PDB file of C-alpha atoms in Angstrom:
ATOM      1  CA  MET A   1      -5.945  -9.793  20.565  1.00  0.00           C
ATOM      2  CA  PRO A   2      -4.432 -12.564  22.755  1.00  0.00           C
ATOM      3  CA  VAL A   3      -1.680 -11.451  25.208  1.00  0.00           C
ATOM      4  CA  LEU A   4       0.706 -14.337  25.163  1.00  0.00           C
ATOM      5  CA  THR A   5       3.235 -13.260  27.592  1.00  0.00           C
ATOM      6  CA  ASP A   6       4.150 -10.525  29.849  1.00  0.00           C
ATOM      7  CA  ALA A   7       7.582 -10.341  28.562  1.00  0.00           C
ATOM      8  CA  PRO A   8       9.106  -6.776  28.553  1.00  0.00           C
ATOM      9  CA  PRO A   9       9.240  -4.731  25.491  1.00  0.00           C
ATOM     10  CA  THR A  10      12.537  -6.219  24.756  1.00  0.00           C
ATOM     11  CA  ASP A  11      10.919  -9.377  23.914  1.00  0.00           C
ATOM     12  CA  LEU A  12       9.557  -7.992  20.764  1.00  0.00           C
ATOM     13  CA  VAL A  13      11.048  -8.913  17.516  1.00  0.00           C
ATOM     14  CA  ASP A  14      13.479  -6.419  16.475  1.00  0.00           C
ATOM     15  CA  PRO A  15      12.560  -5.707  12.647  1.00  0.00           C
ATOM     16  CA  THR A  16      16.339  -4.783  11.954  1.00  0.00           C
ATOM     17  CA  VAL A  17      17.415  -8.508  12.876  1.00  0.00           C
ATOM     18  CA  ASP A  18      17.057 -11.477  10.890  1.00  0.00           C
ATOM     19  CA  ASP A  19      13.743 -12.941  12.084  1.00  0.00           C
ATOM     20  CA  LEU A  20      15.056 -16.367  11.990  1.00  0.00           C
ATOM     21  CA  ALA A  21      17.638 -15.628  14.824  1.00  0.00           C
ATOM     22  CA  VAL A  22      16.438 -17.157  18.143  1.00  0.00           C
ATOM     23  CA  PRO A  23      17.037 -14.715  20.730  1.00  0.00           C
ATOM     24  CA  ALA A  24      17.481 -15.952  24.555  1.00  0.00           C
ATOM     25  CA  THR A  25      14.325 -14.687  25.563  1.00  0.00           C
ATOM     26  CA  ALA A  26      12.511 -17.254  23.015  1.00  0.00           C
ATOM     27  CA  ARG A  27      10.286 -18.897  24.864  1.00  0.00           C
ATOM     28  CA  GLU A  28       9.726 -22.757  24.107  1.00  0.00           C
ATOM     29  CA  LEU A  29       6.178 -23.970  22.377  1.00  0.00           C
ATOM     30  CA  SER A  30       4.865 -27.055  22.226  1.00  0.00           C
ATOM     31  CA  ASP A  31       3.772 -28.131  18.690  1.00  0.00           C
ATOM     32  CA  ALA A  32       0.319 -27.821  19.365  1.00  0.00           C
ATOM     33  CA  GLU A  33       0.533 -24.493  20.958  1.00  0.00           C
ATOM     34  CA  ARG A  34       2.828 -23.477  17.979  1.00  0.00           C
ATOM     35  CA  ALA A  35       0.292 -24.498  15.436  1.00  0.00           C
ATOM     36  CA  ARG A  36      -2.553 -23.084  17.290  1.00  0.00           C
ATOM     37  CA  LEU A  37      -0.851 -19.554  17.449  1.00  0.00           C
ATOM     38  CA  PHE A  38      -0.018 -20.167  13.686  1.00  0.00           C
ATOM     39  CA  GLU A  39      -3.660 -20.781  12.761  1.00  0.00           C
ATOM     40  CA  GLU A  40      -4.860 -18.087  15.238  1.00  0.00           C
ATOM     41  CA  LEU A  41      -2.551 -14.999  14.349  1.00  0.00           C
ATOM     42  CA  VAL A  42      -0.688 -16.017  11.044  1.00  0.00           C
ATOM     43  CA  VAL A  43      -3.186 -17.686   8.735  1.00  0.00           C
ATOM     44  CA  PRO A  44      -6.041 -15.034   8.897  1.00  0.00           C
ATOM     45  CA  GLU A  45      -3.463 -12.223   7.354  1.00  0.00           C
ATOM     46  CA  THR A  46      -2.303 -14.600   4.449  1.00  0.00           C
ATOM     47  CA  ASP A  47      -4.580 -12.811   2.016  1.00  0.00           C
ATOM     48  CA  VAL A  48      -3.114  -9.610   3.111  1.00  0.00           C
ATOM     49  CA  LEU A  49       0.309 -10.839   2.696  1.00  0.00           C
ATOM     50  CA  TRP A  50      -0.386 -11.960  -0.661  1.00  0.00           C
ATOM     51  CA  ARG A  51      -1.625  -8.822  -1.930  1.00  0.00           C
ATOM     52  CA  VAL A  52       1.426  -6.720  -0.581  1.00  0.00           C
ATOM     53  CA  ALA A  53       3.773  -9.539  -1.628  1.00  0.00           C
ATOM     54  CA  LEU A  54       2.228  -8.963  -5.383  1.00  0.00           C
ATOM     55  CA  SER A  55       2.408  -5.171  -4.791  1.00  0.00           C
ATOM     56  CA  ILE A  56       6.127  -5.522  -4.198  1.00  0.00           C
ATOM     57  CA  THR A  57       6.992  -8.336  -6.622  1.00  0.00           C
ATOM     58  CA  ARG A  58       4.916  -7.605  -9.321  1.00  0.00           C
ATOM     59  CA  ASN A  59       4.500 -11.345  -9.982  1.00  0.00           C
ATOM     60  CA  ARG A  60       2.272 -13.713  -8.848  1.00  0.00           C
ATOM     61  CA  ALA A  61       4.468 -16.664  -8.604  1.00  0.00           C
ATOM     62  CA  ASP A  62       7.165 -14.422  -6.676  1.00  0.00           C
ATOM     63  CA  ALA A  63       4.411 -13.271  -4.653  1.00  0.00           C
ATOM     64  CA  GLU A  64       3.635 -16.733  -3.554  1.00  0.00           C
ATOM     65  CA  ASP A  65       7.102 -17.688  -2.688  1.00  0.00           C
ATOM     66  CA  VAL A  66       7.644 -14.879  -0.445  1.00  0.00           C
ATOM     67  CA  VAL A  67       4.219 -15.342   1.433  1.00  0.00           C
ATOM     68  CA  GLN A  68       5.690 -19.002   1.643  1.00  0.00           C
ATOM     69  CA  GLU A  69       9.142 -17.657   3.225  1.00  0.00           C
ATOM     70  CA  THR A  70       7.161 -15.401   5.602  1.00  0.00           C
ATOM     71  CA  LEU A  71       4.590 -18.249   6.678  1.00  0.00           C
ATOM     72  CA  LEU A  72       7.914 -20.289   7.288  1.00  0.00           C
ATOM     73  CA  ARG A  73       9.763 -17.401   9.052  1.00  0.00           C
ATOM     74  CA  ALA A  74       6.719 -16.743  11.263  1.00  0.00           C
ATOM     75  CA  PHE A  75       6.011 -20.158  12.187  1.00  0.00           C
ATOM     76  CA  ARG A  76       9.606 -20.593  13.353  1.00  0.00           C
ATOM     77  CA  SER A  77       9.536 -16.832  15.223  1.00  0.00           C
ATOM     78  CA  LEU A  78       6.205 -17.480  17.177  1.00  0.00           C
ATOM     79  CA  GLY A  79       7.968 -18.196  20.318  1.00  0.00           C
ATOM     80  CA  THR A  80       9.898 -14.858  20.100  1.00  0.00           C
ATOM     81  CA  PHE A  81       6.474 -13.025  19.178  1.00  0.00           C
ATOM     82  CA  ASP A  82       4.532 -11.153  22.000  1.00  0.00           C
ATOM     83  CA  GLY A  83       0.977 -11.388  19.855  1.00  0.00           C
ATOM     84  CA  ARG A  84       0.577  -8.139  19.868  1.00  0.00           C
ATOM     85  CA  TYR A  85       0.063  -6.547  16.300  1.00  0.00           C
ATOM     86  CA  PRO A  86       0.405  -9.724  14.041  1.00  0.00           C
ATOM     87  CA  ARG A  87       0.160  -7.698  10.901  1.00  0.00           C
ATOM     88  CA  ALA A  88       2.944  -5.429  11.523  1.00  0.00           C
ATOM     89  CA  TRP A  89       4.955  -7.971  12.721  1.00  0.00           C
ATOM     90  CA  LEU A  90       4.169 -10.279   9.311  1.00  0.00           C
ATOM     91  CA  LEU A  91       4.870  -7.404   7.259  1.00  0.00           C
ATOM     92  CA  THR A  92       8.304  -6.860   8.722  1.00  0.00           C
ATOM     93  CA  ILE A  93       8.964 -10.544   8.026  1.00  0.00           C
ATOM     94  CA  LEU A  94       7.673 -10.349   4.829  1.00  0.00           C
ATOM     95  CA  ARG A  95       9.818  -7.217   3.919  1.00  0.00           C
ATOM     96  CA  ASN A  96      13.021  -9.162   4.930  1.00  0.00           C
ATOM     97  CA  ALA A  97      11.820 -12.291   3.274  1.00  0.00           C
ATOM     98  CA  GLU A  98      11.387 -10.171   0.145  1.00  0.00           C
ATOM     99  CA  ARG A  99      14.872  -8.388   0.658  1.00  0.00           C
ATOM    100  CA  ASN A 100      16.562 -12.003   0.457  1.00  0.00           C
ATOM    101  CA  ARG A 101      14.964 -13.107  -2.298  1.00  0.00           C
ATOM    102  CA  HIS A 102      15.700  -9.790  -4.018  1.00  0.00           C
ATOM    103  CA  ARG A 103      19.425 -10.135  -3.413  1.00  0.00           C
ATOM    104  CA  ARG A 104      19.049 -13.385  -5.246  1.00  0.00           C
ATOM    105  CA  ARG A 105      17.756 -12.380  -8.300  1.00  0.00           C
ATOM    106  CA  ARG A 106      19.188 -10.226 -10.987  1.00  0.00           C
ATOM    107  CA  PRO A 107      17.808  -6.855 -10.561  1.00  0.00           C
ATOM    108  CA  GLU A 108      16.799  -6.232 -13.792  1.00  0.00           C
ATOM    109  CA  LEU A 109      14.310  -8.843 -13.773  1.00  0.00           C
ATOM    110  CA  LEU A 110      12.015  -6.995 -11.320  1.00  0.00           C
ATOM    111  CA  SER A 111      11.708  -3.922 -13.599  1.00  0.00           C
ATOM    112  CA  ASP A 112      11.010  -6.197 -16.690  1.00  0.00           C
ATOM    113  CA  PRO A 113       7.821  -4.386 -18.045  1.00  0.00           C
ATOM    114  CA  GLU A 114       6.325  -7.599 -19.053  1.00  0.00           C
ATOM    115  CA  MET A 115       6.458  -8.824 -15.890  1.00  0.00           C
ATOM    116  CA  ALA A 116       4.428  -5.619 -14.298  1.00  0.00           C
ATOM    117  CA  GLU A 117       1.772  -6.651 -17.253  1.00  0.00           C
ATOM    118  CA  ASP A 118       1.528 -10.106 -15.127  1.00  0.00           C
ATOM    119  CA  LEU A 119      -1.129  -8.270 -13.077  1.00  0.00           C
ATOM    120  CA  GLY A 120      -3.480  -8.225 -16.016  1.00  0.00           C
ATOM    121  CA  PRO A 121      -5.423  -6.167 -18.004  1.00  0.00           C
ATOM    122  CA  ARG A 122      -8.345  -4.026 -16.989  1.00  0.00           C
ATOM    123  CA  THR A 123     -11.727  -5.617 -17.971  1.00  0.00           C
ATOM    124  CA  GLU A 124     -13.472  -4.075 -20.991  1.00  0.00           C
ATOM    125  CA  SER A 125     -16.733  -2.156 -20.766  1.00  0.00           C
ATOM    126  CA  ASP A 126     -17.967  -0.436 -23.547  1.00  0.00           C
ATOM    127  CA  GLU A 127     -21.541  -1.138 -23.283  1.00  0.00           C
ATOM    128  CA  ILE A 128     -22.683   2.681 -22.785  1.00  0.00           C
ATOM    129  CA  GLU A 129     -21.056   6.165 -23.154  1.00  0.00           C
ATOM    130  CA  VAL A 130     -20.396   6.542 -19.448  1.00  0.00           C
ATOM    131  CA  ALA A 131     -19.278   3.394 -18.766  1.00  0.00           C
ATOM    132  CA  ALA A 132     -16.680   3.551 -21.762  1.00  0.00           C
ATOM    133  CA  GLU A 133     -15.425   6.604 -20.276  1.00  0.00           C
ATOM    134  CA  GLN A 134     -15.000   5.455 -16.926  1.00  0.00           C
ATOM    135  CA  GLN A 135     -13.122   2.520 -18.366  1.00  0.00           C
ATOM    136  CA  GLU A 136     -10.833   4.831 -19.885  1.00  0.00           C
ATOM    137  CA  PHE A 137     -10.340   7.046 -16.826  1.00  0.00           C
ATOM    138  CA  THR A 138      -9.583   3.605 -15.153  1.00  0.00           C
ATOM    139  CA  ASP A 139      -7.154   2.473 -17.788  1.00  0.00           C
ATOM    140  CA  PHE A 140      -5.660   5.689 -17.759  1.00  0.00           C
ATOM    141  CA  VAL A 141      -5.229   6.067 -13.952  1.00  0.00           C
ATOM    142  CA  ALA A 142      -4.168   1.979 -14.115  1.00  0.00           C
ATOM    143  CA  GLN A 143      -1.374   2.945 -16.775  1.00  0.00           C
ATOM    144  CA  ALA A 144      -0.484   6.290 -14.974  1.00  0.00           C
ATOM    145  CA  VAL A 145       0.418   4.241 -11.876  1.00  0.00           C
ATOM    146  CA  GLU A 146       2.893   1.840 -13.555  1.00  0.00           C
ATOM    147  CA  GLN A 147       4.473   4.811 -14.959  1.00  0.00           C
ATOM    148  CA  LEU A 148       5.631   6.072 -11.734  1.00  0.00           C
ATOM    149  CA  PRO A 149       8.985   5.796 -10.142  1.00  0.00           C
ATOM    150  CA  ASP A 150       8.996   2.532  -7.976  1.00  0.00           C
ATOM    151  CA  GLY A 151       9.316   4.343  -4.418  1.00  0.00           C
ATOM    152  CA  PHE A 152       5.736   6.092  -5.522  1.00  0.00           C
ATOM    153  CA  ARG A 153       4.161   3.131  -7.300  1.00  0.00           C
ATOM    154  CA  GLU A 154       4.691   0.867  -3.939  1.00  0.00           C
ATOM    155  CA  VAL A 155       3.067   3.332  -1.775  1.00  0.00           C
ATOM    156  CA  VAL A 156      -0.133   3.965  -4.089  1.00  0.00           C
ATOM    157  CA  ASP A 157      -0.135   0.101  -4.143  1.00  0.00           C
ATOM    158  CA  LEU A 158      -0.023  -0.569  -0.955  1.00  0.00           C
ATOM    159  CA  VAL A 159      -1.907   2.360   0.890  1.00  0.00           C
ATOM    160  CA  ASP A 160      -4.628   3.310  -2.051  1.00  0.00           C
ATOM    161  CA  ILE A 161      -4.783   0.417  -3.665  1.00  0.00           C
ATOM    162  CA  ASN A 162      -4.557  -2.448  -1.114  1.00  0.00           C
ATOM    163  CA  GLY A 163      -5.536  -0.409   1.996  1.00  0.00           C
ATOM    164  CA  LEU A 164      -2.678  -0.679   4.096  1.00  0.00           C
ATOM    165  CA  SER A 165      -2.437   2.133   6.686  1.00  0.00           C
ATOM    166  CA  TYR A 166       0.462   4.566   6.496  1.00  0.00           C
ATOM    167  CA  GLN A 167       2.242   2.673   9.602  1.00  0.00           C
ATOM    168  CA  GLU A 168       1.921  -0.830   7.659  1.00  0.00           C
ATOM    169  CA  ALA A 169       3.077   0.536   4.671  1.00  0.00           C
ATOM    170  CA  ALA A 170       6.024   1.843   6.578  1.00  0.00           C
ATOM    171  CA  ASP A 171       6.783  -1.399   8.191  1.00  0.00           C
ATOM    172  CA  VAL A 172       6.792  -3.290   4.486  1.00  0.00           C
ATOM    173  CA  LEU A 173       8.990  -0.761   2.984  1.00  0.00           C
ATOM    174  CA  GLY A 174      11.442  -0.029   6.127  1.00  0.00           C
ATOM    175  CA  VAL A 175      10.975   3.676   5.854  1.00  0.00           C
ATOM    176  CA  PRO A 176       9.473   6.354   8.249  1.00  0.00           C
ATOM    177  CA  ILE A 177       5.748   6.700   7.904  1.00  0.00           C
ATOM    178  CA  GLY A 178       6.244  10.301   7.265  1.00  0.00           C
ATOM    179  CA  THR A 179       8.420   9.323   4.172  1.00  0.00           C
ATOM    180  CA  VAL A 180       5.245   7.082   3.270  1.00  0.00           C
ATOM    181  CA  MET A 181       2.931   9.929   3.760  1.00  0.00           C
ATOM    182  CA  SER A 182       5.088  12.245   1.533  1.00  0.00           C
ATOM    183  CA  ARG A 183       5.718   9.775  -1.417  1.00  0.00           C
ATOM    184  CA  LEU A 184       2.126   8.888  -1.514  1.00  0.00           C
ATOM    185  CA  HIS A 185       1.047  12.813  -1.790  1.00  0.00           C
ATOM    186  CA  ARG A 186       3.333  13.548  -4.545  1.00  0.00           C
ATOM    187  CA  ALA A 187       2.379  10.165  -6.067  1.00  0.00           C
ATOM    188  CA  ARG A 188      -1.302  11.269  -6.196  1.00  0.00           C
ATOM    189  CA  ARG A 189      -0.126  14.687  -6.978  1.00  0.00           C
ATOM    190  CA  ARG A 190       1.600  12.950 -10.158  1.00  0.00           C
ATOM    191  CA  LEU A 191      -1.284  11.116 -10.877  1.00  0.00           C
ATOM    192  CA  ARG A 192      -3.992  13.834 -10.584  1.00  0.00           C
ATOM    193  CA  GLU A 193      -1.535  16.268 -13.015  1.00  0.00           C
ATOM    194  CA  SER A 194      -1.269  13.296 -15.560  1.00  0.00           C
ATOM    195  CA  LEU A 195      -4.833  13.862 -16.085  1.00  0.00           C
ATOM    196  CA  VAL A 196      -4.811  17.304 -17.471  1.00  0.00           C
ATOM    197  CA  PRO A 197      -3.217  16.699 -20.591  1.00  0.00           C
ATOM    198  CA  ALA A 198      -5.446  13.321 -21.422  1.00  0.00           C
ATOM    199  CA  GLY A 199      -8.620  15.508 -20.875  1.00  0.00           C
ATOM    200  CA  PHE A 200      -9.679  13.548 -17.854  1.00  0.00           C
ATOM    201  CA  GLY A 201      -9.534  16.480 -15.276  1.00  0.00           C
ATOM    202  CA  PRO A 202      -9.284  20.105 -14.809  1.00  0.00           C
ATOM    203  CA  ALA A 203      -6.175  22.078 -14.334  1.00  0.00           C
ATOM    204  CA  ALA A 204      -4.902  22.211 -11.083  1.00  0.00           C
ATOM    205  CA  PRO A 205      -4.989  25.279  -8.750  1.00  0.00           C
ATOM    206  CA  SER A 206      -2.251  27.504  -9.914  1.00  0.00           C
ATOM    207  CA  GLU A 207      -1.019  28.694  -6.836  1.00  0.00           C
ATOM    208  CA  LEU A 208      -0.759  25.131  -5.231  1.00  0.00           C
ATOM    209  CA  PRO A 209       3.226  24.911  -4.741  1.00  0.00           C
ATOM    210  CA  ALA A 210       4.670  22.659  -7.361  1.00  0.00           C
ATOM    211  CA  ALA A 211       4.813  19.005  -6.281  1.00  0.00           C
ATOM    212  CA  ALA A 212       7.976  18.360  -4.378  1.00  0.00           C
ATOM    213  CA  ASP A 213       9.305  16.341  -7.536  1.00  0.00           C
ATOM    214  CA  GLY A 214      13.019  16.321  -8.883  1.00  0.00           C
ATOM    215  CA  HIS A 215      13.882  14.028  -6.026  1.00  0.00           C
ATOM    216  CA  ASP A 216      13.051  10.673  -8.175  1.00  0.00           C
ATOM    217  CA  GLU A 217      16.208   9.292  -7.332  1.00  0.00           C
ATOM    218  CA  GLU A 218      15.310   8.608  -3.814  1.00  0.00           C
ATOM    219  CA  VAL A 219      12.342   6.711  -4.588  1.00  0.00           C
ATOM    220  CA  GLY A 220      13.410   4.478  -7.744  1.00  0.00           C
ATOM    221  CA  ARG A 221      15.133   1.347  -7.489  1.00  0.00           C
TER     222      ARG A 221
ATOM    223  CA  MET B   1     -14.569  22.402 -20.044  1.00  0.00           C
ATOM    224  CA  SER B   2     -14.701  25.285 -17.775  1.00  0.00           C
ATOM    225  CA  ASP B   3     -12.116  25.758 -15.029  1.00  0.00           C
ATOM    226  CA  PRO B   4     -13.718  24.614 -11.660  1.00  0.00           C
ATOM    227  CA  THR B   5     -10.603  26.045 -10.033  1.00  0.00           C
ATOM    228  CA  GLN B   6     -10.903  29.498 -11.149  1.00  0.00           C
ATOM    229  CA  GLY B   7     -12.181  30.941  -7.449  1.00  0.00           C
ATOM    230  CA  ALA B   8      -9.369  29.596  -5.962  1.00  0.00           C
ATOM    231  CA  VAL B   9      -6.144  31.274  -8.296  1.00  0.00           C
ATOM    232  CA  PRO B  10      -5.131  34.507  -8.080  1.00  0.00           C
ATOM    233  CA  GLY B  11      -7.194  36.736  -9.913  1.00  0.00           C
ATOM    234  CA  GLY B  12     -10.136  34.510 -10.042  1.00  0.00           C
ATOM    235  CA  ASP B  13     -13.677  35.297  -8.590  1.00  0.00           C
ATOM    236  CA  PRO B  14     -12.925  35.565  -4.765  1.00  0.00           C
ATOM    237  CA  CYS B  15     -14.205  32.428  -2.486  1.00  0.00           C
ATOM    238  CA  ALA B  16     -17.280  33.219  -0.320  1.00  0.00           C
ATOM    239  CA  ASP B  17     -15.532  31.444   2.779  1.00  0.00           C
ATOM    240  CA  ALA B  18     -13.999  34.251   4.454  1.00  0.00           C
ATOM    241  CA  HIS B  19     -12.691  32.305   7.364  1.00  0.00           C
ATOM    242  CA  VAL B  20     -10.495  29.559   5.429  1.00  0.00           C
ATOM    243  CA  ASP B  21      -7.951  30.250   2.551  1.00  0.00           C
ATOM    244  CA  CYS B  22      -8.426  28.353  -0.542  1.00  0.00           C
ATOM    245  CA  ALA B  23      -4.745  27.862  -1.013  1.00  0.00           C
ATOM    246  CA  GLU B  24      -4.588  26.341   2.591  1.00  0.00           C
ATOM    247  CA  VAL B  25      -7.257  23.899   1.728  1.00  0.00           C
ATOM    248  CA  LEU B  26      -5.827  22.832  -1.527  1.00  0.00           C
ATOM    249  CA  ARG B  27      -2.377  22.101   0.080  1.00  0.00           C
ATOM    250  CA  HIS B  28      -3.974  19.776   2.488  1.00  0.00           C
ATOM    251  CA  VAL B  29      -6.672  18.223   0.305  1.00  0.00           C
ATOM    252  CA  GLN B  30      -5.050  14.792   0.479  1.00  0.00           C
ATOM    253  CA  ASP B  31      -4.898  15.045   4.477  1.00  0.00           C
ATOM    254  CA  VAL B  32      -8.772  15.751   3.999  1.00  0.00           C
ATOM    255  CA  LEU B  33      -8.701  12.862   1.835  1.00  0.00           C
ATOM    256  CA  ASP B  34      -7.203  10.581   4.087  1.00  0.00           C
ATOM    257  CA  ASN B  35      -8.879  11.981   6.873  1.00  0.00           C
ATOM    258  CA  ASN B  36      -5.254  12.742   8.517  1.00  0.00           C
ATOM    259  CA  GLY B  37      -4.740  15.201  10.936  1.00  0.00           C
ATOM    260  CA  ASP B  38      -6.159  17.640  13.854  1.00  0.00           C
ATOM    261  CA  VAL B  39     -10.121  16.824  13.720  1.00  0.00           C
ATOM    262  CA  GLU B  40     -10.876  20.296  14.264  1.00  0.00           C
ATOM    263  CA  VAL B  41      -9.063  21.575  11.553  1.00  0.00           C
ATOM    264  CA  LEU B  42     -10.579  18.767   9.251  1.00  0.00           C
ATOM    265  CA  VAL B  43     -13.733  19.613   9.936  1.00  0.00           C
ATOM    266  CA  GLN B  44     -12.980  23.321   9.127  1.00  0.00           C
ATOM    267  CA  TRP B  45     -11.429  22.269   5.905  1.00  0.00           C
ATOM    268  CA  THR B  46     -14.403  19.565   4.929  1.00  0.00           C
ATOM    269  CA  ALA B  47     -16.762  22.680   5.576  1.00  0.00           C
ATOM    270  CA  HIS B  48     -14.650  24.827   3.235  1.00  0.00           C
ATOM    271  CA  LEU B  49     -14.816  22.141   0.302  1.00  0.00           C
ATOM    272  CA  ARG B  50     -18.245  21.885   0.671  1.00  0.00           C
ATOM    273  CA  ALA B  51     -19.020  25.558   0.250  1.00  0.00           C
ATOM    274  CA  CYS B  52     -16.312  26.214  -2.174  1.00  0.00           C
ATOM    275  CA  PRO B  53     -17.113  24.473  -5.556  1.00  0.00           C
ATOM    276  CA  PRO B  54     -13.357  24.844  -6.828  1.00  0.00           C
ATOM    277  CA  CYS B  55     -11.915  23.623  -3.878  1.00  0.00           C
ATOM    278  CA  GLY B  56     -14.496  20.822  -3.917  1.00  0.00           C
ATOM    279  CA  ALA B  57     -13.676  20.138  -7.436  1.00  0.00           C
ATOM    280  CA  GLU B  58      -9.695  19.723  -6.363  1.00  0.00           C
ATOM    281  CA  LEU B  59     -10.999  17.084  -3.960  1.00  0.00           C
ATOM    282  CA  GLU B  60     -13.497  15.180  -6.148  1.00  0.00           C
ATOM    283  CA  VAL B  61     -10.797  14.723  -8.568  1.00  0.00           C
ATOM    284  CA  TYR B  62      -8.577  12.999  -5.852  1.00  0.00           C
ATOM    285  CA  GLU B  63     -11.682  10.983  -4.731  1.00  0.00           C
ATOM    286  CA  ARG B  64     -12.083   9.511  -7.951  1.00  0.00           C
ATOM    287  CA  ILE B  65      -8.547   8.515  -8.608  1.00  0.00           C
ATOM    288  CA  THR B  66      -8.221   6.985  -5.302  1.00  0.00           C
ATOM    289  CA  ALA B  67     -11.838   5.285  -5.945  1.00  0.00           C
ATOM    290  CA  VAL B  68     -10.097   3.904  -9.106  1.00  0.00           C
ATOM    291  CA  LEU B  69      -7.514   2.474  -7.235  1.00  0.00           C
ATOM    292  CA  ARG B  70      -9.522   0.786  -4.798  1.00  0.00           C
ATOM    293  CA  GLU B  71     -11.351  -1.107  -7.420  1.00  0.00           C
ATOM    294  CA  ARG B  72      -7.708  -2.369  -8.534  1.00  0.00           C
ATOM    295  CA  GLN B  73      -7.388  -4.447  -5.208  1.00  0.00           C
ATOM    296  CA  CYS B  74      -7.168  -8.116  -6.036  1.00  0.00           C
ATOM    297  CA  CYS B  75      -8.000 -11.074  -3.752  1.00  0.00           C
ATOM    298  CA  CYS B  76      -5.670 -13.829  -3.595  1.00  0.00           C
ATOM    299  CA  PRO B  77      -6.778 -16.311  -6.133  1.00  0.00           C
ATOM    300  CA  ASP B  78      -8.668 -19.430  -4.832  1.00  0.00           C
ATOM    301  CA  ASP B  79      -5.865 -21.406  -5.841  1.00  0.00           C
ATOM    302  CA  VAL B  80      -3.033 -19.679  -4.300  1.00  0.00           C
ATOM    303  CA  ALA B  81      -4.877 -19.848  -1.300  1.00  0.00           C
ATOM    304  CA  ALA B  82      -5.113 -23.086  -1.450  1.00  0.00           C
ATOM    305  CA  ARG B  83      -1.749 -23.939  -1.731  1.00  0.00           C
ATOM    306  CA  LEU B  84      -0.804 -21.441   0.459  1.00  0.00           C
ATOM    307  CA  ALA B  85      -3.378 -23.001   3.012  1.00  0.00           C
ATOM    308  CA  GLU B  86      -1.539 -26.023   2.319  1.00  0.00           C
ATOM    309  CA  PHE B  87       1.988 -24.921   2.758  1.00  0.00           C
ATOM    310  CA  GLY B  88       0.534 -23.616   6.537  1.00  0.00           C
ATOM    311  CA  ARG B  89      -0.875 -27.108   7.536  1.00  0.00           C
ATOM    312  CA  ARG B  90       2.633 -28.900   6.386  1.00  0.00           C
ATOM    313  CA  ILE B  91       4.425 -26.360   8.175  1.00  0.00           C
ATOM    314  CA  CYS B  92       2.230 -27.095  11.410  1.00  0.00           C
ATOM    315  CA  ALA B  93       2.726 -30.897  10.658  1.00  0.00           C
ATOM    316  CA  GLY B  94       6.043 -30.449  11.045  1.00  0.00           C
ATOM    317  CA  ASP B  95       6.925 -30.611   7.149  1.00  0.00           C
ATOM    318  CA  GLU B  96       8.661 -27.960   6.780  1.00  0.00           C
ATOM    319  CA  PRO B  97      10.224 -27.271   3.217  1.00  0.00           C
ATOM    320  CA  VAL B  98      13.473 -26.506   2.490  1.00  0.00           C
ATOM    321  CA  SER B  99      13.922 -22.823   2.175  1.00  0.00           C
TER     322      SER B  99
END
């Protein structure tokens, strides 16, 4: 991990401010140096950025737009970045890019179920009974994820599907890490409980405290 | 289908593990799943989950769910990756698109 500057922590990009704003502490980069840093720090994260963008936009075209905007903002902000934790830095930029894009769109488009289906159906597998049962289970879980409130679905998508850490998911969503953990656990608990009536799993132990649901307004959009 | 959680519920068969309470482990089964928390406690919980079939079954349910979810991860399609790479090259070449 290259350390690009000995600048104090105040040089870190503040995720609460527009990452396009150039602080007084920004250092000048030559075109060649900027391109090298872009190649070294940003390009390797493109695949992760796209997957995260797809998670939060639910649409491939929008995901590509968000990643392009993120790449552009990152390129322009390289002079303010200290080189540490590029993924966290990029995820924060992506979050801001998505928020700006979201403000420009009609919100009802984001909850269009047909757009969610853009993610595509699961592959079919009915060659043998076990494979068929597994496919049914896979399909059921996929459907159950889609039926989660947005705030729950997002953390499942980011952490369980796309492999982000709690902290990385918190960076993307702009929430505390404890909120990510709480939403994730509650979301999984819902998925787990949904298996029972569908015949895919045993009843949950009855002495477990009820999942802390009833606060969907906090996680829906 | 038999209820593999029988031993963990009040009135069910007592769990053979006298050191760890089933209810406590079940409350934290997702912490074990994520390997999240104090290592010593996780080791204790994990040992219980191996020894107690009802609790172990609960962990297996969560493991099956998360395994399915992991398989849903998709990579950036080649055509999109190519366009994004080209976009990056244009940025570096000073050909910044209007955004």
